[in-house]
XYZ file of C-alpha atoms in Angstrom:
700
model
C 153.989 -4.169 75.143
C 154.254 -1.070 72.853
C 151.146 0.823 71.786
C 150.522 1.718 68.137
C 147.583 3.033 66.126
C 145.943 1.643 63.007
C 144.829 5.094 61.766
C 147.242 7.534 63.437
C 146.047 10.511 61.358
C 142.998 10.747 63.604
C 145.332 11.808 66.418
C 145.241 15.238 64.829
C 141.805 15.446 66.412
C 143.505 16.108 69.757
C 143.457 19.734 68.665
C 139.810 19.628 69.722
C 141.059 19.921 73.318
C 140.955 23.645 72.699
C 137.136 23.500 72.742
C 136.623 22.786 76.469
C 139.386 25.282 77.293
C 137.678 27.939 75.191
C 134.313 27.165 76.790
C 135.678 27.448 80.304
C 137.607 30.676 79.627
C 134.915 32.516 77.714
C 131.764 31.550 79.610
C 131.164 34.643 81.759
C 128.693 35.351 84.499
C 125.459 36.975 83.342
C 124.609 40.041 85.496
C 121.165 41.606 86.102
C 120.605 44.882 84.240
C 118.898 47.816 86.116
C 116.981 50.178 83.875
C 117.202 53.936 84.673
C 114.567 56.324 83.380
C 117.220 58.843 82.368
C 120.967 59.113 82.386
C 121.154 62.823 81.505
C 121.959 63.890 85.094
C 124.688 61.275 85.590
C 128.314 62.053 84.884
C 130.352 59.575 82.861
C 133.338 58.475 84.881
C 136.126 56.790 82.878
C 136.940 53.467 84.456
C 139.365 50.844 83.260
C 139.609 47.294 84.608
C 141.775 44.357 83.820
C 139.932 41.058 84.170
C 141.791 37.837 84.627
C 139.858 34.614 84.153
C 140.607 31.355 85.827
C 139.012 27.919 85.712
C 136.829 27.313 88.748
C 135.431 23.778 88.043
C 138.518 21.723 87.288
C 136.717 18.384 87.578
C 134.189 19.416 84.934
C 136.982 20.697 82.704
C 138.952 17.461 83.033
C 135.893 15.325 82.291
C 135.181 17.253 79.086
C 138.817 17.170 77.987
C 139.073 13.456 78.783
C 135.983 12.738 76.680
C 137.613 14.473 73.698
C 140.892 12.592 74.160
C 139.228 9.182 74.468
C 137.026 9.795 71.433
C 140.054 10.760 69.310
C 141.961 7.679 70.483
C 138.988 5.471 69.623
C 138.961 6.776 66.044
C 142.753 6.214 65.807
C 142.132 2.474 66.516
C 144.866 1.610 69.084
C 146.459 -1.854 69.232
C 148.973 -3.485 71.543
C 151.947 -5.480 70.276
C 151.834 -8.621 72.415
C 154.295 -10.719 70.353
C 157.322 -12.068 72.085
C 159.507 -11.946 68.956
C 161.787 -9.087 68.154
C 163.489 -6.663 70.427
C 166.969 -6.690 71.779
C 168.461 -9.739 73.429
C 171.595 -9.436 75.472
C 173.262 -12.562 74.158
C 172.426 -12.046 70.484
C 169.828 -13.650 68.227
C 169.841 -15.755 65.075
C 166.738 -14.583 63.191
C 165.471 -16.316 60.039
C 162.837 -14.359 58.097
C 160.810 -16.671 55.868
C 159.115 -14.560 53.188
C 156.365 -16.198 51.155
C 156.642 -15.130 47.502
C 154.295 -17.696 45.974
C 151.674 -16.842 43.387
C 148.906 -16.255 45.930
C 150.930 -13.444 47.552
C 150.112 -11.332 44.498
C 146.524 -11.016 45.732
C 145.635 -7.341 46.372
C 148.351 -5.771 48.584
C 149.557 -8.930 50.351
C 153.056 -8.700 48.922
C 153.489 -5.052 49.914
C 152.339 -5.832 53.452
C 154.695 -8.805 53.663
C 157.676 -6.731 52.523
C 156.749 -4.004 55.003
C 156.608 -6.543 57.848
C 159.982 -7.988 56.830
C 161.436 -4.485 56.715
C 160.344 -3.802 60.292
C 162.025 -7.034 61.404
C 165.254 -6.023 59.679
C 165.149 -2.669 61.490
C 165.025 -4.549 64.818
C 168.225 -6.511 64.136
C 170.796 -5.423 66.710
C 174.556 -5.276 66.579
C 174.913 -8.679 68.238
C 172.224 -10.308 66.094
C 172.465 -12.229 62.848
C 169.599 -12.393 60.378
C 168.733 -14.343 57.232
C 166.163 -13.601 54.543
C 164.746 -16.759 52.935
C 162.211 -16.345 50.129
C 160.110 -19.341 49.182
C 157.335 -20.616 46.947
C 157.557 -24.308 46.009
C 161.256 -24.143 46.851
C 163.246 -21.983 49.276
C 166.211 -19.713 48.542
C 168.375 -17.913 51.088
C 168.743 -14.373 49.703
C 170.929 -13.288 52.634
C 172.230 -15.606 55.331
C 173.506 -15.008 58.868
C 174.505 -11.380 58.533
C 174.132 -8.260 60.683
C 174.627 -5.902 57.735
C 171.323 -4.006 57.313
C 172.307 -2.881 53.804
C 172.765 -6.482 52.679
C 169.506 -7.534 54.306
C 167.632 -4.627 52.738
C 169.138 -5.369 49.331
C 167.981 -8.979 49.610
C 164.482 -7.858 50.556
C 164.296 -5.257 47.778
C 165.400 -7.838 45.225
C 162.664 -10.319 46.143
C 159.668 -10.545 43.836
C 156.525 -12.702 43.835
C 156.865 -15.831 41.707
C 154.445 -18.054 39.822
C 155.237 -21.124 41.892
C 152.758 -22.734 44.298
C 153.000 -22.397 48.071
C 155.058 -25.034 49.914
C 155.992 -24.410 53.547
C 158.115 -27.492 54.175
C 161.178 -26.458 52.078
C 161.322 -23.044 53.766
C 161.089 -24.510 57.261
C 163.802 -27.032 56.405
C 166.153 -24.233 55.319
C 165.391 -22.344 58.542
C 166.075 -25.454 60.626
C 169.443 -25.901 58.909
C 170.467 -22.271 59.503
C 169.515 -22.454 63.180
C 171.293 -25.781 63.624
C 174.533 -24.180 62.422
C 174.123 -21.063 64.595
C 176.220 -20.477 67.742
C 174.037 -17.663 69.128
C 171.978 -18.380 72.264
C 168.545 -17.302 70.949
C 166.963 -18.708 67.788
C 163.980 -17.114 66.097
C 162.018 -17.901 62.941
C 159.481 -15.438 61.552
C 157.146 -16.830 58.888
C 155.439 -14.108 56.810
C 152.709 -15.554 54.626
C 149.017 -15.615 53.727
C 148.970 -19.187 55.119
C 147.311 -20.773 52.137
C 145.992 -24.177 53.177
C 147.082 -25.844 49.929
C 150.725 -25.166 50.841
C 150.859 -27.358 53.936
C 150.894 -31.141 54.030
C 150.481 -32.385 57.627
C 152.329 -35.589 56.716
C 155.556 -33.688 56.014
C 157.848 -34.173 59.003
C 159.469 -30.760 59.462
C 160.842 -29.810 62.883
C 162.671 -26.709 64.063
C 165.515 -27.121 66.554
C 164.511 -27.290 70.200
C 164.199 -23.918 71.892
C 163.590 -21.976 68.667
C 161.008 -19.205 68.766
C 158.542 -19.375 65.872
C 156.468 -16.309 65.004
C 153.789 -16.346 62.302
C 152.794 -13.059 60.648
C 149.561 -13.389 58.695
C 149.153 -10.827 55.889
C 145.831 -12.176 54.606
C 142.650 -10.177 55.127
C 139.811 -12.526 55.978
C 138.107 -14.161 53.005
C 139.676 -13.685 49.588
C 137.243 -14.212 46.693
C 138.967 -15.362 43.527
C 137.972 -16.197 39.965
C 140.179 -18.477 37.852
C 140.311 -20.595 34.695
C 141.452 -24.003 35.917
C 141.438 -26.112 32.731
C 140.875 -26.045 28.988
C 140.151 -28.891 26.574
C 140.289 -28.727 22.780
C 138.622 -31.024 20.283
C 140.113 -30.561 16.832
C 138.613 -31.752 13.573
C 139.113 -30.786 9.974
C 141.043 -31.240 6.760
C 144.764 -31.254 6.099
C 144.868 -27.454 5.688
C 142.228 -26.220 8.144
C 140.866 -27.342 11.455
C 137.735 -26.803 13.485
C 138.364 -26.096 17.148
C 135.810 -26.891 19.826
C 137.202 -25.305 23.003
C 135.780 -25.918 26.462
C 136.955 -24.017 29.556
C 136.370 -24.622 33.247
C 135.909 -21.450 35.315
C 136.059 -21.608 39.118
C 134.718 -19.167 41.708
C 136.227 -19.720 45.169
C 134.566 -16.701 46.747
C 131.592 -16.537 49.131
C 129.595 -14.359 46.713
C 127.973 -15.254 43.405
C 129.460 -13.872 40.196
C 126.990 -12.949 37.491
C 127.563 -12.388 33.776
C 131.245 -13.256 33.888
C 132.656 -12.710 30.406
C 134.901 -15.529 29.189
C 136.976 -14.841 26.057
C 138.823 -17.153 23.656
C 141.768 -15.675 21.760
C 144.089 -17.369 19.261
C 147.325 -15.668 18.199
C 146.180 -12.479 19.928
C 142.874 -12.327 18.059
C 139.634 -12.737 19.995
C 137.589 -15.424 18.258
C 134.703 -16.003 20.664
C 133.189 -14.816 23.945
C 130.630 -16.315 26.291
C 128.995 -15.216 29.556
C 128.372 -17.434 32.554
C 127.053 -17.235 36.107
C 128.862 -18.793 39.037
C 127.415 -19.535 42.450
C 129.569 -19.150 45.569
C 132.369 -21.743 45.730
C 131.369 -23.371 42.470
C 132.622 -24.040 38.944
C 131.085 -23.701 35.500
C 131.939 -25.227 32.128
C 131.959 -22.793 29.225
C 131.558 -24.169 25.688
C 132.734 -21.850 22.932
C 131.235 -22.031 19.436
C 133.238 -23.962 16.846
C 135.926 -21.737 15.316
C 137.923 -22.241 12.118
C 141.685 -21.948 12.163
C 144.568 -23.021 9.874
C 146.105 -26.373 10.746
C 149.328 -25.162 12.343
C 150.785 -24.534 15.759
C 149.003 -21.607 17.428
C 149.101 -19.889 20.808
C 145.753 -19.460 22.527
C 144.341 -18.042 25.746
C 141.060 -18.143 27.658
C 140.386 -15.166 29.947
C 137.603 -14.851 32.517
C 136.571 -11.709 34.400
C 138.680 -9.560 36.706
C 139.669 -9.755 40.375
C 142.588 -8.847 42.700
C 144.571 -11.917 41.563
C 144.688 -11.438 37.806
C 147.328 -14.040 37.013
C 144.999 -17.044 37.105
C 142.215 -15.329 35.171
C 144.082 -16.155 31.953
C 144.821 -19.713 30.864
C 147.517 -20.268 28.209
C 147.609 -23.290 25.902
C 149.087 -24.408 22.594
C 147.010 -25.716 19.717
C 149.265 -28.130 17.839
C 148.313 -30.353 14.922
C 148.401 -34.011 15.889
C 151.208 -36.031 14.333
C 150.121 -39.139 12.481
C 150.647 -42.424 14.324
C 153.161 -44.449 12.323
C 152.229 -48.144 12.187
C 153.778 -51.092 10.330
C 151.108 -53.728 9.612
C 152.492 -57.179 8.800
C 150.094 -59.733 7.264
C 150.191 -63.204 5.742
C 150.825 -63.241 2.019
C 147.855 -65.584 1.488
C 145.406 -63.480 3.521
C 142.345 -62.429 1.538
C 141.191 -58.825 1.599
C 138.033 -59.859 3.469
C 140.194 -61.112 6.332
C 142.026 -57.804 6.812
C 139.426 -55.267 5.697
C 138.089 -54.481 9.189
C 141.472 -53.708 10.716
C 142.659 -51.730 7.686
C 139.476 -49.663 7.465
C 139.559 -48.925 11.175
C 143.103 -47.572 10.915
C 142.447 -45.641 7.683
C 139.537 -43.637 9.076
C 141.355 -42.519 12.211
C 141.737 -38.753 12.665
C 143.355 -36.436 15.215
C 145.572 -38.326 15.292
C 145.477 -40.057 11.969
C 147.346 -43.261 11.243
C 150.202 -43.558 8.781
C 149.989 -47.284 8.028
C 152.441 -49.219 5.879
C 151.228 -52.765 5.043
C 153.623 -55.526 4.016
C 153.647 -59.329 3.865
C 155.654 -60.578 6.801
C 157.874 -62.641 4.519
C 159.153 -59.398 2.944
C 160.104 -57.747 6.225
C 163.401 -55.835 5.983
C 165.379 -53.931 8.599
C 164.623 -50.574 6.986
C 160.892 -51.227 7.389
C 161.242 -51.017 11.165
C 163.112 -47.683 11.124
C 160.920 -44.805 12.271
C 158.013 -47.124 13.058
C 157.457 -47.113 16.830
C 154.587 -49.604 16.547
C 154.253 -52.924 14.659
C 151.117 -55.074 14.314
C 151.385 -58.759 13.406
C 147.890 -59.560 12.127
C 147.276 -63.318 12.366
C 150.613 -64.574 11.097
C 153.040 -67.269 12.255
C 156.201 -65.947 13.788
C 158.818 -65.505 11.037
C 161.982 -67.501 11.246
C 165.491 -66.650 10.187
C 166.670 -63.059 9.748
C 163.149 -61.549 9.893
C 162.503 -63.133 13.283
C 165.832 -61.918 14.640
C 165.142 -58.394 13.391
C 161.768 -58.370 15.167
C 163.341 -59.583 18.408
C 166.053 -56.894 18.237
C 163.418 -54.278 17.429
C 161.416 -55.124 20.571
C 164.333 -55.544 22.973
C 165.682 -52.129 21.900
C 162.432 -50.383 22.803
C 159.950 -51.196 20.052
C 156.320 -52.164 20.661
C 154.475 -55.069 19.136
C 150.816 -56.148 18.920
C 150.331 -59.837 18.144
C 146.828 -60.775 16.881
C 146.479 -64.548 17.144
C 143.932 -65.993 14.738
C 143.829 -69.264 12.830
C 147.291 -68.754 11.193
C 149.134 -67.977 14.453
C 150.161 -71.592 15.020
C 151.500 -72.603 18.454
C 154.577 -74.230 16.971
C 155.974 -70.968 15.574
C 155.063 -68.713 18.504
C 156.364 -71.025 21.213
C 159.841 -70.884 19.681
C 160.268 -67.126 19.278
C 163.277 -66.814 21.540
C 161.397 -64.816 24.167
C 159.373 -62.283 22.176
C 156.216 -63.948 23.539
C 156.702 -64.832 27.177
C 153.685 -67.159 27.503
C 152.632 -70.477 25.982
C 150.312 -70.539 22.954
C 147.819 -73.436 22.662
C 145.176 -74.659 20.250
C 141.938 -72.675 19.747
C 139.105 -72.894 22.269
C 135.742 -73.571 20.543
C 132.704 -71.770 22.078
C 130.182 -72.357 19.276
C 128.052 -74.720 21.376
C 127.348 -72.140 24.076
C 126.793 -69.328 21.533
C 130.152 -67.760 22.163
C 131.902 -66.279 25.134
C 132.081 -62.674 26.282
C 134.930 -60.216 26.797
C 135.562 -58.898 30.310
C 137.891 -55.936 30.917
C 139.892 -56.311 34.129
C 142.287 -53.336 33.888
C 140.334 -50.160 33.185
C 143.232 -48.082 34.497
C 145.444 -49.277 31.611
C 145.837 -46.793 28.716
C 144.111 -49.199 26.302
C 140.884 -49.308 28.309
C 140.985 -46.004 30.182
C 138.701 -44.229 27.632
C 136.043 -46.897 28.296
C 136.125 -46.423 32.057
C 133.293 -43.906 32.254
C 129.652 -45.068 32.056
C 128.179 -45.347 28.546
C 131.631 -44.986 26.952
C 131.692 -48.434 25.351
C 130.290 -51.902 26.089
C 132.430 -54.940 25.299
C 129.922 -57.427 26.714
C 127.714 -57.277 23.601
C 130.418 -58.893 21.434
C 130.403 -62.716 21.120
C 133.657 -64.695 20.774
C 133.218 -68.125 19.160
C 136.890 -69.134 18.996
C 140.079 -67.869 20.597
C 143.561 -69.149 21.271
C 144.441 -70.816 24.497
C 147.241 -68.787 26.046
C 149.068 -69.098 29.363
C 151.096 -65.964 30.162
C 154.038 -66.052 32.547
C 154.015 -64.325 35.924
C 155.620 -61.149 34.547
C 152.750 -60.495 32.134
C 149.789 -58.266 32.937
C 146.355 -59.548 31.972
C 144.271 -56.614 30.709
C 141.125 -58.534 29.703
C 139.748 -62.056 30.024
C 137.017 -64.145 28.485
C 134.160 -65.222 30.682
C 135.802 -68.623 31.248
C 138.853 -66.949 32.782
C 141.253 -67.416 29.847
C 143.361 -64.364 28.908
C 142.016 -62.223 26.058
C 144.585 -59.392 26.041
C 147.933 -59.382 27.855
C 150.976 -57.125 27.970
C 154.530 -58.035 28.886
C 157.907 -56.327 28.931
C 160.573 -57.719 26.605
C 163.879 -55.951 27.035
C 163.195 -52.229 26.637
C 160.037 -52.853 24.611
C 156.481 -54.057 25.136
C 154.465 -56.893 23.551
C 150.648 -57.097 23.576
C 148.958 -60.391 22.737
C 145.313 -60.514 21.581
C 144.225 -64.147 21.543
C 141.472 -63.800 18.931
C 141.333 -62.533 15.370
C 139.780 -59.299 14.065
C 138.333 -60.728 10.851
C 134.639 -61.320 11.763
C 135.140 -65.091 11.627
C 136.136 -66.005 15.175
C 134.002 -63.232 16.730
C 131.643 -60.395 15.879
C 133.673 -57.668 17.632
C 134.321 -55.921 14.308
C 130.624 -55.073 13.872
C 130.171 -53.710 17.398
C 130.238 -49.938 18.127
C 133.183 -50.413 20.458
C 135.408 -51.892 17.740
C 136.633 -48.660 16.139
C 137.679 -46.813 19.342
C 139.217 -50.031 20.674
C 141.420 -50.500 17.608
C 142.450 -46.845 17.659
C 143.352 -46.977 21.333
C 145.369 -50.186 20.959
C 147.222 -48.749 17.948
C 148.060 -45.536 19.826
C 149.367 -47.511 22.784
C 151.434 -49.832 20.603
C 153.038 -46.866 18.860
C 153.764 -45.076 22.139
C 151.717 -42.129 20.958
C 151.053 -39.303 23.378
C 148.779 -36.396 22.561
C 150.660 -33.078 22.291
C 150.708 -31.377 25.664
C 148.709 -28.196 25.393
C 150.075 -26.838 28.668
C 152.126 -27.711 31.729
C 152.134 -26.499 35.320
C 154.580 -23.948 36.712
C 157.328 -25.719 38.621
C 157.400 -28.839 36.436
C 160.670 -30.223 35.097
C 160.530 -31.067 31.373
C 162.759 -33.283 29.268
C 163.635 -31.045 26.328
C 164.324 -34.048 24.123
C 160.665 -35.003 24.377
C 159.632 -31.440 23.590
C 161.856 -31.006 20.533
C 162.578 -34.463 19.167
C 159.975 -36.565 17.381
C 159.721 -40.020 18.976
C 157.573 -41.212 16.090
C 160.392 -40.714 13.607
C 163.295 -41.137 15.980
C 164.628 -37.655 15.191
C 166.995 -36.156 17.743
C 166.977 -32.539 18.949
C 169.811 -30.185 17.975
C 172.836 -30.044 20.257
C 172.178 -26.414 21.237
C 168.981 -24.409 21.574
C 167.953 -20.995 22.912
C 165.060 -20.883 25.372
C 163.061 -17.649 25.551
C 161.154 -17.269 28.822
C 157.841 -15.380 29.167
C 159.713 -12.515 30.863
C 162.037 -12.156 27.855
C 165.196 -13.839 29.168
C 167.227 -15.942 26.726
C 168.859 -19.131 28.016
C 171.425 -21.102 26.021
C 171.028 -24.802 26.636
C 173.460 -27.499 25.438
C 172.521 -31.167 25.319
C 176.085 -32.298 25.998
C 175.242 -33.707 29.427
C 172.211 -35.084 31.161
C 171.604 -31.926 33.203
C 171.325 -29.807 30.084
C 168.433 -31.883 28.815
C 166.015 -30.722 31.513
C 164.210 -27.428 32.012
C 162.194 -26.319 35.023
C 159.480 -23.916 33.933
C 158.801 -21.335 36.643
C 156.904 -18.542 34.872
C 153.384 -18.297 33.541
C 153.147 -17.729 29.824
C 154.803 -19.147 26.714
C 158.337 -20.565 26.529
C 159.746 -20.569 22.991
C 162.616 -22.860 22.044
C 164.597 -21.716 19.006
C 167.690 -22.877 17.103
C 170.869 -21.072 18.080
C 171.545 -19.812 14.552
C 167.984 -18.666 13.686
C 166.130 -16.210 15.919
C 162.958 -16.373 13.823
C 162.466 -20.144 13.721
C 160.619 -21.866 16.565
C 161.283 -25.514 17.346
C 158.443 -25.725 19.842
C 156.389 -23.589 22.225
C 155.451 -24.584 25.772
C 152.467 -23.021 27.545
C 152.773 -22.760 31.329
C 149.910 -22.163 33.764
C 149.529 -22.053 37.515
C 148.788 -25.115 39.558
C 144.956 -24.909 39.902
C 145.309 -25.580 43.638
C 147.149 -22.261 44.022
C 143.995 -20.396 42.968
C 142.177 -21.665 46.041
C 143.034 -18.968 48.575
C 141.430 -20.721 51.528
C 143.615 -19.933 54.523
C 144.614 -22.202 57.363
C 144.914 -21.264 61.008
C 148.575 -20.307 61.578
C 148.365 -22.089 64.936
C 147.913 -25.373 63.045
C 151.225 -25.003 61.238
C 152.985 -23.696 64.344
C 151.749 -26.652 66.335
C 152.860 -29.132 63.675
C 156.358 -27.676 63.492
C 156.758 -27.624 67.272
C 155.391 -31.162 67.820
C 157.773 -33.998 68.617
C 160.401 -32.004 70.507
C 161.927 -33.206 73.719
C 159.833 -32.846 76.837
C 160.447 -29.510 78.528
C 162.383 -28.202 75.517
C 159.747 -27.222 73.008
C 159.656 -24.805 70.140
C 158.219 -21.553 71.435
C 155.610 -20.079 69.174
C 153.577 -16.969 68.616
C 151.170 -15.940 65.923
C 151.430 -12.319 64.800
C 148.422 -11.244 62.784
C 148.252 -8.347 60.381
C 147.769 -4.993 62.191
C 144.138 -4.581 61.166
C 143.332 -8.182 62.126
C 145.065 -7.783 65.503
C 143.176 -4.532 66.101
C 139.872 -6.235 65.279
C 140.595 -9.020 67.727
C 141.683 -6.645 70.513
C 138.810 -4.183 70.018
C 140.313 -1.532 72.283
C 138.333 1.246 70.577
C 135.092 -0.216 71.942
C 136.338 0.229 75.483
C 137.363 3.802 74.699
C 133.915 4.583 73.295
C 132.217 3.104 76.373
C 134.530 5.112 78.631
C 133.684 8.261 76.652
C 129.968 7.697 77.126
C 130.414 7.171 80.879
C 132.437 10.373 81.152
C 129.811 12.346 79.252
C 127.056 11.043 81.520
C 129.090 11.973 84.578
C 129.824 15.400 83.096
C 126.154 16.011 82.439
C 125.179 15.170 86.029
C 127.973 17.268 87.520
C 127.310 20.190 85.191
C 123.655 20.397 86.266
C 124.670 20.527 89.918
C 127.272 23.275 89.656
C 125.242 25.474 87.294
C 121.969 26.859 88.679
C 119.178 27.898 86.387
C 120.143 31.578 86.310
C 123.526 30.609 84.945
C 126.723 30.410 86.825
C 130.104 30.953 85.189
C 132.636 28.225 84.763
C 135.372 30.732 85.414
C 135.902 33.467 87.944
C 137.137 36.948 87.209
C 139.816 38.806 89.084
C 139.971 42.595 88.771
């Protein structure tokens, strides 16, 4: 149980031991002085003496010296190392050092303390021992494995750096379990050095160390860790073809126990600060910051929102990409005899869409050609019979190969044509249901989690019950179809089914203000836009992704709306400046795992100035919550489930200052000092009479 000191510089105070020695050796006896009336008749006799002083009251001297020593030791803050890990072991040890290098380890000096603790463990590796250094964040990597070479272990430790990945303990413990399982040495030890962030441990993850392994947890966190972060940003874009108005909203989170006042939140686009706001945050709370509307050219731009300062600066800045929305490409097929009044509502609804807008091509269904379907991910059949012959076969091929189709069944969508489509409609179409006598039926959404109805899920976001439906087609979908909405009599109103690689939606009523009054309801416009986006497979441009995600580069570079393919080779520039050549010749080359915060730029191989796309990467918001768990909880979970009588041995090693606070040895030293001083005072009064008695004696 070795003794160490938290503030060893105070040990220099032991020099104060000279004070009681000086007092005891210089305190001389006071002698009475006899006054003579005259010295003129006395002869001066030269007399020389040599006086040697010695300490007479040793007990008093020792009490005073002991008080000085104990007081100095109290200021040096002693602590005892009670951990069972480390030290020499006659038969040799297999030691696995798990070093947390996740994003949260960048808080204050946590990383430096973790590296220092790992260095001390490496110094304890003996000649018969083997050690491994495993660094981990959301994944684990063995930097040095099963070696006794201190130079190799030190090189692995010196090469480790904090990463932007979130904390995950399970992968690191699994690597340690594998190393120990392969070891032939008699003693197995695992040392986990971390800040023990609660977000990094899932109790449901079944991770077990081999039986008999010794698990030591070294906690480098210092109590509570207040943190300020920007967890999310949303952008609403409006404007003309050349310029856009940006309404940016940021969410700022304070996870500390203290309130933060007048936190400055800044919005910058392309390195230029465009707006700034101030906000107050209560302890453990969040605030939404709305920036004023800013004008910016309609082009791809890199933007950031920054809030305040704290010891973990990485999550104070949120990166995102402002990208113009691509128009949704729709092919609208109508009946040649349809009057403009029958199609005006649907056409107008699609024409006034913005961000994204709709690129709509309208054609009579009888004139459908193969080239019309190229580059059109979504097709709407607005109240038409299913075409026969070559046009019908082209539509079927289009859907089975991945296309999407919306079928609006009004008075012209006759059952005879749609029940013989060859499988493009999987249900059975029947004659119209007349609801004029009961003043029309109502529309009931049954799948609010579907993309079509998800925007209407929140309260006051749209009410379909106000619309009245006087006629609609009878339709019986098969078991593979999903019913998204029904009428109040239980008949399907909107269904979706998979046909080959594609999807087919069936709306069993028209949108012409004859069979219903949906087109004059406030919910009509957002409903049409949402259905059209879903039919086209449109996805809003991703403003940002989370560090650690795996991205399909084809989705990032290619344009699914036009069917364009990415180039065969690209260069990826990481936020740290590395350049990665990526070929799309195999499936593995199509994917990229983003591990750094900042902006990834993807460029053509032959043009270093052109940018195919830019990807903004931010931290997982959960990583900004620095709430710590009790290391005993993780130790207990890892050691649970072992054989009876053969458990994982465990110890929790706290940071030196935390261990010293828990031991509190300096309090005992201070109390002992006070007791000694009281004893010294009592003894001193007894051995020293009022006239003064020396502490030392003189010898001539």
